[in-house]
PDB file of C-alpha atoms in Angstrom:
ATOM      1  CA  LEU A 758      15.407  67.565 117.104  1.00  0.00           C
ATOM      2  CA  SER A 759      13.859  63.832 116.933  1.00  0.00           C
ATOM      3  CA  ALA A 760      10.706  65.242 118.178  1.00  0.00           C
ATOM      4  CA  LEU A 761      10.259  67.284 115.296  1.00  0.00           C
ATOM      5  CA  LYS A 762      10.656  64.691 112.700  1.00  0.00           C
ATOM      6  CA  ASP A 763       6.875  63.562 113.197  1.00  0.00           C
ATOM      7  CA  LEU A 764       5.406  67.216 112.762  1.00  0.00           C
ATOM      8  CA  SER A 765       4.672  68.944 109.686  1.00  0.00           C
ATOM      9  CA  ASN A 766       6.563  71.994 108.561  1.00  0.00           C
ATOM     10  CA  GLU A 767       4.148  74.516 109.986  1.00  0.00           C
ATOM     11  CA  ASP A 768       3.854  73.005 113.507  1.00  0.00           C
ATOM     12  CA  ALA A 769       7.584  72.172 113.488  1.00  0.00           C
ATOM     13  CA  VAL A 770       8.438  76.232 113.204  1.00  0.00           C
ATOM     14  CA  LEU A 771       5.264  76.723 115.505  1.00  0.00           C
ATOM     15  CA  ARG A 772       7.331  74.396 118.331  1.00  0.00           C
ATOM     16  CA  LEU A 773      10.512  76.245 117.905  1.00  0.00           C
ATOM     17  CA  ARG A 774       9.431  79.784 117.793  1.00  0.00           C
ATOM     18  CA  PRO A 775       9.787  81.376 121.001  1.00  0.00           C
ATOM     19  CA  THR A 776       6.986  81.950 123.009  1.00  0.00           C
ATOM     20  CA  SER A 777       5.800  85.017 125.095  1.00  0.00           C
ATOM     21  CA  SER A 778       3.164  86.569 126.718  1.00  0.00           C
ATOM     22  CA  PHE A 779       3.285  89.408 124.265  1.00  0.00           C
ATOM     23  CA  ASN A 780       2.028  88.313 120.937  1.00  0.00           C
ATOM     24  CA  GLY A 781       4.691  90.653 118.848  1.00  0.00           C
ATOM     25  CA  GLY A 782       1.981  91.080 115.892  1.00  0.00           C
ATOM     26  CA  LYS A 783       1.338  87.385 115.298  1.00  0.00           C
ATOM     27  CA  SER A 784      -1.844  86.616 113.564  1.00  0.00           C
ATOM     28  CA  LYS A 785      -4.203  84.561 115.522  1.00  0.00           C
ATOM     29  CA  THR A 786      -5.152  82.641 112.833  1.00  0.00           C
ATOM     30  CA  SER A 787      -1.526  81.881 111.036  1.00  0.00           C
ATOM     31  CA  GLY A 788       0.770  82.110 114.150  1.00  0.00           C
ATOM     32  CA  PHE A 789       2.873  84.309 111.653  1.00  0.00           C
ATOM     33  CA  ILE A 790       3.742  87.829 112.171  1.00  0.00           C
ATOM     34  CA  GLY A 791       2.168  90.028 109.384  1.00  0.00           C
ATOM     35  CA  VAL A 792       0.242  86.968 108.020  1.00  0.00           C
ATOM     36  CA  ARG A 793      -3.655  86.526 107.847  1.00  0.00           C
ATOM     37  CA  LEU A 794      -6.269  84.696 106.172  1.00  0.00           C
ATOM     38  CA  HIS A 795      -8.105  86.819 103.812  1.00  0.00           C
ATOM     39  CA  ARG A 796     -11.956  86.142 103.370  1.00  0.00           C
ATOM     40  CA  SER A 797     -10.997  84.701  99.976  1.00  0.00           C
ATOM     41  CA  GLY A 798      -9.132  81.936 101.264  1.00  0.00           C
ATOM     42  CA  ARG A 799      -5.636  83.136 100.477  1.00  0.00           C
ATOM     43  CA  TRP A 800      -2.771  84.270 102.866  1.00  0.00           C
ATOM     44  CA  GLN A 801      -2.079  88.025 102.766  1.00  0.00           C
ATOM     45  CA  ALA A 802       1.275  89.817 104.069  1.00  0.00           C
ATOM     46  CA  ASN A 803       1.561  93.007 105.308  1.00  0.00           C
ATOM     47  CA  ILE A 804       4.107  95.154 107.138  1.00  0.00           C
ATOM     48  CA  ARG A 805       4.066  98.491 108.274  1.00  0.00           C
ATOM     49  CA  ALA A 806       6.534 100.885 107.252  1.00  0.00           C
ATOM     50  CA  LYS A 807       7.627 103.810 109.635  1.00  0.00           C
ATOM     51  CA  SER A 808       7.129 107.048 108.604  1.00  0.00           C
ATOM     52  CA  GLN A 809      10.433 109.384 107.721  1.00  0.00           C
ATOM     53  CA  GLY A 810      10.285 112.154 110.269  1.00  0.00           C
ATOM     54  CA  THR A 811       7.126 111.834 111.948  1.00  0.00           C
ATOM     55  CA  PRO A 812       8.003 110.418 115.881  1.00  0.00           C
ATOM     56  CA  GLY A 813       5.326 108.213 117.169  1.00  0.00           C
ATOM     57  CA  ALA A 814       3.618 107.660 113.726  1.00  0.00           C
ATOM     58  CA  LYS A 815       2.749 104.174 113.302  1.00  0.00           C
ATOM     59  CA  GLY A 816       3.360 104.372 109.357  1.00  0.00           C
ATOM     60  CA  ARG A 817       1.627 102.831 106.465  1.00  0.00           C
ATOM     61  CA  GLN A 818       0.444  99.773 106.033  1.00  0.00           C
ATOM     62  CA  LEU A 819       1.945  97.892 103.256  1.00  0.00           C
ATOM     63  CA  HIS A 820       0.379  94.987 101.253  1.00  0.00           C
ATOM     64  CA  LEU A 821       2.965  92.637 100.351  1.00  0.00           C
ATOM     65  CA  GLY A 822       0.976  90.173  98.241  1.00  0.00           C
ATOM     66  CA  SER A 823      -1.427  87.029  98.456  1.00  0.00           C
ATOM     67  CA  PHE A 824      -0.324  83.636  98.622  1.00  0.00           C
ATOM     68  CA  ASP A 825      -1.734  80.198  98.385  1.00  0.00           C
ATOM     69  CA  CYS A 826      -0.372  79.135 101.967  1.00  0.00           C
ATOM     70  CA  ALA A 827       0.712  80.748 105.095  1.00  0.00           C
ATOM     71  CA  GLU A 828       4.599  79.839 104.725  1.00  0.00           C
ATOM     72  CA  ASP A 829       5.150  81.947 101.792  1.00  0.00           C
ATOM     73  CA  ALA A 830       3.315  84.777 102.890  1.00  0.00           C
ATOM     74  CA  ALA A 831       5.476  84.491 106.102  1.00  0.00           C
ATOM     75  CA  ARG A 832       8.185  84.522 104.046  1.00  0.00           C
ATOM     76  CA  ALA A 833       7.328  87.353 102.318  1.00  0.00           C
ATOM     77  CA  TYR A 834       6.769  89.728 105.151  1.00  0.00           C
ATOM     78  CA  ASP A 835      10.293  88.415 106.583  1.00  0.00           C
ATOM     79  CA  ARG A 836      11.937  89.485 103.320  1.00  0.00           C
ATOM     80  CA  ALA A 837      10.159  92.955 103.660  1.00  0.00           C
ATOM     81  CA  ALA A 838      11.157  93.195 107.705  1.00  0.00           C
ATOM     82  CA  ILE A 839      14.902  92.705 107.028  1.00  0.00           C
ATOM     83  CA  HIS A 840      14.677  95.202 104.142  1.00  0.00           C
ATOM     84  CA  PHE A 841      12.676  98.077 105.887  1.00  0.00           C
ATOM     85  CA  ARG A 842      14.423  97.058 109.684  1.00  0.00           C
ATOM     86  CA  GLY A 843      17.403  95.643 109.053  1.00  0.00           C
ATOM     87  CA  ALA A 844      19.285  93.593 112.114  1.00  0.00           C
ATOM     88  CA  ASN A 845      16.403  94.852 114.323  1.00  0.00           C
ATOM     89  CA  ALA A 846      13.561  92.665 112.631  1.00  0.00           C
ATOM     90  CA  ASP A 847      11.308  90.141 114.056  1.00  0.00           C
ATOM     91  CA  THR A 848      11.082  87.528 111.670  1.00  0.00           C
ATOM     92  CA  ASN A 849       8.930  84.451 111.093  1.00  0.00           C
ATOM     93  CA  TYR A 850      12.264  81.935 110.181  1.00  0.00           C
ATOM     94  CA  PRO A 851      15.498  82.136 111.429  1.00  0.00           C
ATOM     95  CA  ARG A 852      17.570  85.067 109.818  1.00  0.00           C
ATOM     96  CA  GLU A 853      20.308  82.527 108.686  1.00  0.00           C
ATOM     97  CA  GLN A 854      17.677  81.307 105.800  1.00  0.00           C
ATOM     98  CA  TYR A 855      17.876  84.678 104.392  1.00  0.00           C
ATOM     99  CA  THR A 856      21.864  85.070 103.778  1.00  0.00           C
ATOM    100  CA  HIS A 857      21.813  84.340 100.236  1.00  0.00           C
ATOM    101  CA  ASP A 858      18.153  85.174  99.325  1.00  0.00           C
ATOM    102  CA  PRO A 859      17.935  86.564  95.675  1.00  0.00           C
ATOM    103  CA  VAL A 860      14.959  88.726  96.745  1.00  0.00           C
ATOM    104  CA  LEU A 861      16.571  90.511  99.551  1.00  0.00           C
ATOM    105  CA  SER A 862      19.742  90.675  97.414  1.00  0.00           C
ATOM    106  CA  ALA A 863      17.725  92.799  94.653  1.00  0.00           C
ATOM    107  CA  LEU A 864      16.249  95.055  97.238  1.00  0.00           C
ATOM    108  CA  LYS A 865      19.725  95.769  98.713  1.00  0.00           C
ATOM    109  CA  ASP A 866      20.371  98.645  96.247  1.00  0.00           C
ATOM    110  CA  LEU A 867      16.780 100.104  96.579  1.00  0.00           C
ATOM    111  CA  SER A 868      15.706 102.783  99.093  1.00  0.00           C
ATOM    112  CA  ASN A 869      12.870 102.060 101.052  1.00  0.00           C
ATOM    113  CA  GLU A 870      10.528 104.471  98.861  1.00  0.00           C
ATOM    114  CA  ASP A 871      11.805 102.327  95.604  1.00  0.00           C
ATOM    115  CA  ALA A 872      11.138  99.173  97.140  1.00  0.00           C
ATOM    116  CA  VAL A 873       7.510 100.087  97.660  1.00  0.00           C
ATOM    117  CA  LEU A 874       6.964 100.771  94.151  1.00  0.00           C
ATOM    118  CA  ARG A 875       8.532  97.807  92.809  1.00  0.00           C
TER     119      ARG A 875
END
C-alpha cells in the first residue's frame, strides 16, 4: 500500500483493479466500466438493462447522467449495476464501499422499471 500513497486517486484505483485480456466494457478513455467522455467534456455513465422475457437480447441502454469527473460517473454506474444485477455485478470500486450507500437504500424497494423512471 505504501506504493500507492504517491498516486492520484484515479491512478490508485486503476493500479488496484484486476487486469485481464478482456476489457469487460471499460471505456478506452476513462478506464471505468460504463463511463465515457462526451464531446461536451463531461463524463457520461450508461448501463444496459436486460430485456425481460427476451432471451439473448442486449436490452436497452440507460443514460445514468452526466458528471464533472469520471469517478462520480463510475459510482453512478456501480450503483445501477448493483441494483440491476445484484451480487453478480461487475463494479468499478470495491462492493464494500456501497454497503451503507443511501442511494442504493432508496433504490432497494423499487422495481427495475420504477428505478428507471426515477
